[in-house]
Amino acid sequence: MGTDTHAFLHDLARGLEPRVDQLVDVVLQSLRRELPELWQYEDIAALAPVTVSEHVTTILDVLEHRIDIAEVTTPPAGIEFACRLAEHGVQISELLRVYRLVHASLLRLFQEETDPLTAAPELINAATIALCTMGFEFADRTAQESVAAYQRARDRWLQRRLIVINEASTRIGTTLDTTRTAQELADVGTDHFADLVTVDLLDSAFQEEGMEPATAIPVVRRVAQQSVLAGCPDSAVGTGQTHIYPEGSEPARALATGQPVRRRVTASDLPTWLAASEDHRRALRTRAIHSVLLVPLRARGIPLGLAQFLRHQAADPFDDEDLLLAQEIASRAAVYIDNARRYTQERSIALTLQRSLLQHQIPEQTAVETACRYLPCGSRAGVGGDWYDVIPLSGARVALVVGDVVGRGLHASATMGRLRTAVRAFADIDLMPDDLLTHLNDVVIRLQREEEGGADEISATCLYAVYDPVSRLCSLASAGHVPPAVVTPLTSGSQVGSAFRAVDFPELPIGPPLGLGGLPFETAQFELPQGSLLALFTDGLIESRTRDVDAGLAVLGDVLAQTPASLEETCDGLLHALLPTRPVDDVALLLARTRTLDADHVATLNLPSDPAVVSDARKFTSDLLAAWGLEDMAFTTELMVSELVTNAIRYGKAPVQLRMILQSTLTCEVSDASSTAPHLRRAQVFDEGGRGLLLVAALAHHWGTRHSREGKVIWAEQLLPVGGNPELGL
């Protein structure tokens, strides 16, 4: 560049120095016209004049003082301008476009100023080339530094955003509680980019279908909110209150369409849906709420509610990047809220199913006094398949059952119901405990085969015990279940409810859990003194995260050793001692205090295998009923005894025994050594036999057969007359 060109540019620069403000205004007008979206950000609009002024001044200094471009640095305002664009999420292409527009505008202005200064075309051409060369070099150098600053600021912003998202991932959804999850969303929002966050959920979102009819006006409930101001004075709706969005309002449209809304508001243009009353409108004007984000909460295609983010203390309005961040954490929260909603619904259904299948009111039993408890787990795993049952059996006996289905939720509850029904069916045919568990194991294996692929494998544990109040014998078998606790008085003369008792955990063979197969089940038997206490329970009672099984059994034994007379109080004491907090697993607890039937209520007659003794059996029955004050039942009972004894002598094997049991019913039992089960059959007109069991079935309230290792027992029960026998306590 020649001396004349340098001198010309020097004079041009000096002549323009007094007119810097005019040049800046022209450049700013060009920027406003070409990039109007940048002026929505107040900080960028305020910084733009300073940035352009510094650029113009720097270029004039380069022209006037012949400064080497390599020594020129980007003005501080230019660096700050690039950083602000990055923080607002403006694309880097827009930053480069700003540089192109600024320098293009300046070159055009400089060129317009060269014509009045000289009439020499060669000088004008040389000056124009020099200005273009210098302008491109200056733009390249300053743009390079601005882009580097933009990238650093963008990286910092993205890192902050990633930190917020990561924090939201850890802070939101810590529990399967809908309200708590919504509050966590509000807390994260106010901690990082909003001054007020409200979360409204549809009431219908908690119904089974999850949606209201299309014609209904959505009713929402304010389930959570958080503000940088104590007490949320900037919110018009209190937590827990229901309200509706005005028809056609932006929240209503956002909720209906699922599309978020970013809106600027002013004190003179507060929407009615934001200010519900005039008092609140004045309060919002005072706090100068200026920016709102409306973000729908949707999960799996189901609308759940709406999150609102508001700013009044932060100077900057929400930008597109803030909206993306709000959508990101809101979408995560929506999934957690939906999970909590689904968990709550399924847990409620499973718990309802579970409780409907369990006995609420155990009928009074002659053999035992009972008390029971069922507690669903308090963890997010869901309701399990624990159950208990008390089943009356023939001969005044009673079956005590406790079981635990592996798994959680509706599947476990439904499986529990199926197994409980199967146990009752097998108990009705009076199977021995080991035989019953064998059949129940077959049922579980069959259910496993019938399950669809991918379904949870069915398995369960079960303890089945039978107590006979006549012999005081307890027979029980276990399929992978923990043994019961047996509490007996310290001495045979101890009274029921004595302060200290002996607690034992009897050793019995424990078979494999149901559904696994393998080893056979075995029945263990032991006698129980009158007033003994059986405690049957599932492992959720004794296991915990902070205590092993042995420690749990020790605590259980300590409580039972000082058990009060009331079984209900004992249940409460066990739960209080072993489960001070909500259980992590379902708990089923069944307590049974044994009773005995004395000789006044049981009579036995051994009979030889001779048809002639049928008359002796009838007389024995008649005399016994007279002693019990039940003469009115003599005819029917004698007829039943006659048929049962005749049937045993004719088709059974010796020894034959007749036993009469008086409790809440009158039971006649005839046993023999044959395992062949009798059955009803239709007798022909001229048949001499075949009508005995038909008579028994017609006369008895309930009758049946049970098998034992020694043979079988045919029994028949009759209801006692109203009032019973006061002398016998009936």
XYZ file of C-alpha atoms in Angstrom, residues 171-592:
422
model
C -33.136 -35.655 43.155
C -36.332 -36.396 41.243
C -38.009 -39.768 41.652
C -36.351 -40.818 44.905
C -39.617 -42.401 46.046
C -42.685 -43.910 44.443
C -44.765 -41.103 45.883
C -46.538 -38.856 43.386
C -46.671 -35.749 45.549
C -43.083 -36.084 46.658
C -41.876 -36.504 43.070
C -43.759 -33.374 41.975
C -42.237 -31.425 44.863
C -38.774 -32.593 43.864
C -39.379 -31.198 40.368
C -40.402 -27.846 41.854
C -37.347 -27.794 44.143
C -34.899 -28.469 41.301
C -36.518 -25.804 39.129
C -36.257 -23.040 41.726
C -32.729 -24.042 42.694
C -31.376 -23.482 39.187
C -33.360 -21.347 36.754
C -36.818 -20.282 37.986
C -38.165 -18.080 40.770
C -41.458 -19.945 41.105
C -42.402 -23.460 40.016
C -45.891 -24.929 40.330
C -46.952 -28.487 39.473
C -50.596 -29.248 38.715
C -51.728 -32.827 38.113
C -54.995 -33.966 36.592
C -57.325 -35.620 39.053
C -58.151 -38.068 36.271
C -54.492 -39.088 36.034
C -55.006 -41.124 39.180
C -58.027 -42.968 37.885
C -57.668 -46.410 36.339
C -57.966 -45.197 32.738
C -55.739 -42.203 33.354
C -57.830 -39.783 31.245
C -61.070 -37.844 31.543
C -63.766 -37.853 28.854
C -62.846 -35.579 25.964
C -65.762 -33.242 26.683
C -64.932 -32.710 30.341
C -63.208 -29.574 31.589
C -59.930 -30.793 33.097
C -59.781 -30.438 36.851
C -56.249 -30.112 38.159
C -54.835 -30.194 41.652
C -51.879 -28.131 42.779
C -49.784 -30.955 44.227
C -46.490 -29.090 44.623
C -44.950 -25.647 44.348
C -41.754 -23.893 45.362
C -40.686 -20.246 45.336
C -37.560 -18.272 46.096
C -39.873 -16.303 48.400
C -40.825 -17.932 51.674
C -44.375 -19.228 51.733
C -44.946 -18.955 47.970
C -46.710 -15.550 48.104
C -46.321 -15.322 44.327
C -48.687 -18.295 43.816
C -52.452 -17.789 43.624
C -53.383 -21.435 44.332
C -52.453 -23.239 47.509
C -50.939 -26.700 47.606
C -53.654 -29.332 47.601
C -56.308 -27.079 46.094
C -58.162 -27.974 42.912
C -58.849 -25.534 40.114
C -59.439 -25.420 36.366
C -57.682 -23.597 33.559
C -59.944 -21.117 31.728
C -61.166 -22.518 28.452
C -58.962 -21.372 25.592
C -56.163 -20.182 27.888
C -52.543 -20.987 27.203
C -52.288 -23.553 30.055
C -55.431 -25.271 28.780
C -54.027 -25.431 25.235
C -50.630 -26.625 26.449
C -52.298 -29.368 28.487
C -54.527 -30.404 25.586
C -51.902 -30.325 22.823
C -48.841 -31.360 24.808
C -46.903 -28.408 23.328
C -44.864 -26.179 25.682
C -45.311 -22.413 25.789
C -42.707 -19.671 26.397
C -44.225 -16.290 27.044
C -43.168 -12.787 28.075
C -45.580 -10.930 30.351
C -45.686 -7.348 31.500
C -47.303 -5.580 34.416
C -49.916 -4.139 32.086
C -50.565 -7.443 30.311
C -50.949 -10.093 32.991
C -53.062 -13.014 31.669
C -56.170 -13.884 33.648
C -55.033 -17.462 34.142
C -51.899 -16.194 35.898
C -53.661 -13.692 38.174
C -56.811 -15.249 39.554
C -57.871 -12.213 41.583
C -57.265 -8.484 41.644
C -55.243 -8.782 44.855
C -52.994 -11.377 43.284
C -52.733 -9.285 40.116
C -51.437 -6.377 42.185
C -48.993 -8.679 43.946
C -47.652 -9.964 40.631
C -47.230 -6.419 39.357
C -45.258 -5.598 42.479
C -42.993 -8.611 42.014
C -42.696 -7.921 38.273
C -43.173 -11.403 36.896
C -41.918 -11.089 33.346
C -41.418 -14.560 31.889
C -43.352 -17.845 32.005
C -42.741 -21.382 30.781
C -45.648 -23.825 30.516
C -44.415 -27.404 30.195
C -46.949 -30.264 29.894
C -46.256 -33.411 31.909
C -46.869 -36.450 29.726
C -45.704 -40.055 29.992
C -46.443 -42.986 27.704
C -48.855 -40.808 25.755
C -50.956 -40.008 28.838
C -51.399 -36.364 29.942
C -50.622 -36.053 33.631
C -50.593 -32.322 34.286
C -48.685 -29.097 33.775
C -45.540 -27.568 35.269
C -45.237 -23.756 35.290
C -41.887 -21.981 35.616
C -41.939 -18.230 36.336
C -39.293 -15.517 36.710
C -39.528 -12.212 38.526
C -36.238 -11.779 40.374
C -33.951 -13.008 37.585
C -33.483 -10.201 35.066
C -33.235 -12.357 31.938
C -36.376 -13.825 30.417
C -36.571 -17.505 29.665
C -34.969 -18.388 26.338
C -35.155 -21.447 24.127
C -32.374 -23.159 26.040
C -34.245 -22.639 29.308
C -37.310 -24.154 27.688
C -35.312 -27.187 26.548
C -33.877 -27.590 30.041
C -37.333 -27.294 31.618
C -38.685 -29.876 29.162
C -35.821 -32.224 29.949
C -36.320 -32.277 33.712
C -40.116 -32.158 33.363
C -40.106 -35.186 31.053
C -38.016 -37.097 33.567
C -40.329 -36.063 36.373
C -43.380 -37.076 34.311
C -42.024 -40.594 33.891
C -41.371 -40.857 37.629
C -44.811 -39.444 38.427
C -46.409 -41.942 36.065
C -44.394 -44.757 37.625
C -45.555 -43.624 41.059
C -49.137 -43.377 39.815
C -49.034 -46.840 38.272
C -47.324 -48.256 41.351
C -49.956 -46.721 43.614
C -52.778 -48.088 41.479
C -51.285 -51.569 41.171
C -50.380 -51.645 44.846
C -53.928 -50.626 45.756
C -55.394 -53.295 43.476
C -52.964 -55.949 44.712
C -53.574 -55.004 48.333
C -57.331 -55.065 47.822
C -57.037 -58.465 46.163
C -54.716 -59.675 48.904
C -56.995 -58.562 51.720
C -60.098 -59.917 49.979
C -58.486 -63.351 49.829
C -57.390 -63.382 53.465
C -59.679 -64.164 56.366
C -60.840 -60.947 57.998
C -62.807 -62.620 60.735
C -61.572 -66.086 61.650
C -64.520 -68.199 62.828
C -64.274 -69.306 66.432
C -62.642 -72.710 66.719
C -63.077 -75.270 69.456
C -59.512 -76.519 69.042
C -57.665 -73.203 69.161
C -57.988 -69.533 69.963
C -56.456 -67.452 67.174
C -55.250 -63.948 66.320
C -53.625 -62.802 63.095
C -52.011 -59.859 61.347
C -51.103 -59.016 57.766
C -48.844 -56.060 56.903
C -47.987 -55.135 53.313
C -44.405 -54.121 52.715
C -43.474 -50.440 52.807
C -40.932 -50.622 49.969
C -41.429 -49.790 46.314
C -41.282 -53.483 45.434
C -45.065 -53.784 45.864
C -47.463 -56.034 47.722
C -46.330 -59.628 47.990
C -48.095 -62.972 48.251
C -48.004 -63.755 51.981
C -51.068 -65.426 53.440
C -52.396 -67.233 56.479
C -55.422 -69.436 56.962
C -57.330 -71.309 59.649
C -59.275 -74.271 58.274
C -61.642 -76.380 60.407
C -61.222 -80.104 59.846
C -63.202 -83.141 60.814
C -62.917 -84.637 64.256
C -62.659 -81.213 65.986
C -59.235 -80.695 64.418
C -57.997 -77.505 62.817
C -55.415 -76.727 60.120
C -53.113 -73.722 60.513
C -51.504 -72.456 57.321
C -49.007 -69.747 56.498
C -47.345 -69.231 53.116
C -45.308 -66.815 51.052
C -45.416 -66.541 47.253
C -42.165 -65.366 45.682
C -42.545 -62.048 43.877
C -44.515 -58.838 44.156
C -47.588 -57.170 42.742
C -50.793 -58.458 41.223
C -49.185 -61.638 39.910
C -48.051 -62.631 43.395
C -51.436 -61.752 44.927
C -53.320 -63.725 42.289
C -50.991 -66.693 42.705
C -51.505 -66.518 46.443
C -55.259 -66.736 45.930
C -54.890 -69.780 43.701
C -52.628 -71.573 46.175
C -54.833 -70.702 49.137
C -57.820 -72.139 47.298
C -55.850 -75.279 46.470
C -54.800 -75.700 50.116
C -58.409 -75.431 51.253
C -59.487 -77.978 48.630
C -56.821 -80.452 49.709
C -57.596 -79.807 53.382
C -61.232 -80.596 52.699
C -60.279 -84.162 51.760
C -58.198 -84.414 54.940
C -54.785 -85.092 53.451
C -51.817 -85.545 55.734
C -49.540 -82.472 55.823
C -46.821 -84.056 53.688
C -49.361 -85.385 51.166
C -51.047 -82.000 51.004
C -47.751 -80.222 50.246
C -46.924 -82.842 47.620
C -50.203 -82.151 45.836
C -49.711 -78.398 46.263
C -46.249 -78.703 44.745
C -47.820 -80.430 41.730
C -50.239 -77.529 41.414
C -47.369 -74.999 41.382
C -45.453 -76.985 38.764
C -48.571 -77.154 36.616
C -49.053 -73.407 36.973
C -45.445 -72.881 35.907
C -46.045 -74.848 32.735
C -49.178 -72.874 31.983
C -47.460 -69.500 32.405
C -46.632 -67.546 29.269
C -43.000 -67.106 28.310
C -41.321 -64.204 30.042
C -43.669 -64.279 33.036
C -42.254 -64.400 36.526
C -41.558 -67.961 37.638
C -43.987 -69.192 40.266
C -42.566 -70.393 43.549
C -43.727 -70.297 47.145
C -43.064 -71.545 50.644
C -45.756 -73.010 52.865
C -46.140 -74.386 56.356
C -49.147 -76.633 56.993
C -49.963 -77.744 60.541
C -52.865 -79.797 61.909
C -53.786 -79.735 65.599
C -56.007 -82.389 67.196
C -57.525 -81.218 70.518
C -58.428 -84.775 71.478
C -54.948 -86.258 71.251
C -53.174 -82.863 71.675
C -51.057 -83.935 68.710
C -49.682 -81.349 66.287
C -48.700 -82.645 62.842
C -46.931 -80.314 60.452
C -44.855 -80.201 57.287
C -42.865 -77.411 55.661
C -42.152 -76.576 52.036
C -39.165 -74.277 52.409
C -40.857 -72.302 55.190
C -39.435 -71.262 58.542
C -40.582 -73.468 61.463
C -43.123 -72.089 63.913
C -42.385 -70.974 67.451
C -43.938 -73.159 70.137
C -44.615 -71.567 73.515
C -45.457 -73.894 76.408
C -45.937 -73.260 80.131
C -42.835 -73.927 82.205
C -44.667 -76.570 84.226
C -47.644 -78.702 83.575
C -49.483 -76.749 86.266
C -48.838 -73.360 84.778
C -51.907 -71.369 83.975
C -52.776 -69.870 80.619
C -51.319 -66.380 80.477
C -48.502 -67.025 82.971
C -45.832 -64.351 82.954
C -42.946 -66.490 81.684
C -43.129 -69.368 79.245
C -40.728 -71.719 77.502
C -40.183 -70.855 73.839
C -38.949 -73.485 71.434
C -38.322 -73.595 67.708
C -38.813 -77.312 67.006
C -36.502 -78.962 64.544
C -38.507 -80.418 61.696
C -37.552 -81.596 58.231
C -37.955 -78.681 55.810
C -38.668 -79.697 52.249
C -37.886 -77.640 49.138
C -40.026 -74.622 48.243
C -43.075 -75.320 46.144
C -42.334 -75.549 42.459
C -38.703 -76.619 42.777
C -39.253 -80.354 43.176
C -36.482 -82.495 44.615
C -36.703 -83.982 48.083
C -40.036 -85.303 49.404
C -41.927 -83.605 52.203
C -42.090 -85.124 55.679
C -44.585 -84.783 58.506
C -43.322 -84.095 62.018
C -45.500 -84.696 65.080
C -45.335 -83.612 68.703
C -47.732 -83.257 71.617
C -48.715 -79.871 73.004
C -49.855 -79.208 76.562
C -53.101 -77.364 76.981
C -52.650 -73.623 76.581
C -49.613 -73.917 74.333
C -49.086 -71.194 71.779
C -48.159 -71.755 68.143
C -46.702 -68.769 66.275
C -46.662 -69.169 62.504
C -45.141 -66.337 60.473
C -43.459 -65.422 57.203
C -39.818 -64.392 56.992
C -40.703 -60.708 56.642
C -41.347 -60.661 60.394
C -37.845 -61.679 61.428
C -35.655 -60.497 58.528
C -34.503 -56.932 57.965
C -31.592 -55.024 56.421
C -30.067 -54.415 59.846
C -30.792 -57.761 61.511
C -30.162 -61.358 60.544
C -32.636 -64.195 60.982
C -31.098 -65.497 64.207
C -31.325 -62.079 65.840
C -34.932 -61.775 64.701
C -35.797 -65.176 66.154
C -34.172 -64.175 69.423
C -36.316 -61.059 69.667
C -39.403 -63.052 68.765
C -38.602 -65.590 71.470
C -38.106 -62.862 74.084
C -41.486 -61.340 73.316
C -43.288 -64.682 73.303
C -41.653 -65.722 76.582
C -43.476 -62.886 78.321
C -46.617 -63.090 76.246
C -49.750 -61.647 77.846
C -53.003 -63.556 78.047
C -54.453 -61.648 75.076
C -53.356 -62.943 71.690
C -54.235 -59.592 70.126
C -51.820 -57.864 72.495
C -49.206 -60.481 71.674
C -49.562 -59.758 67.968
C -49.158 -56.033 68.592
C -46.144 -56.632 70.817
C -44.409 -58.769 68.204
C -44.967 -56.221 65.452
C -43.794 -53.392 67.681
C -40.619 -55.211 68.717
C -39.687 -56.679 65.345
C -41.008 -54.004 62.976
C -40.462 -50.534 64.461
C -40.677 -49.097 60.934
C -42.575 -50.089 57.814
C -41.581 -53.627 56.814
C -39.406 -54.149 53.749
C -41.274 -57.374 53.030
C -44.844 -58.510 53.527
C -45.619 -59.985 56.913
C -48.186 -62.629 57.786
C -48.521 -63.622 61.443
C -50.842 -66.255 62.901
C -51.028 -67.066 66.612
C -52.992 -70.078 67.873
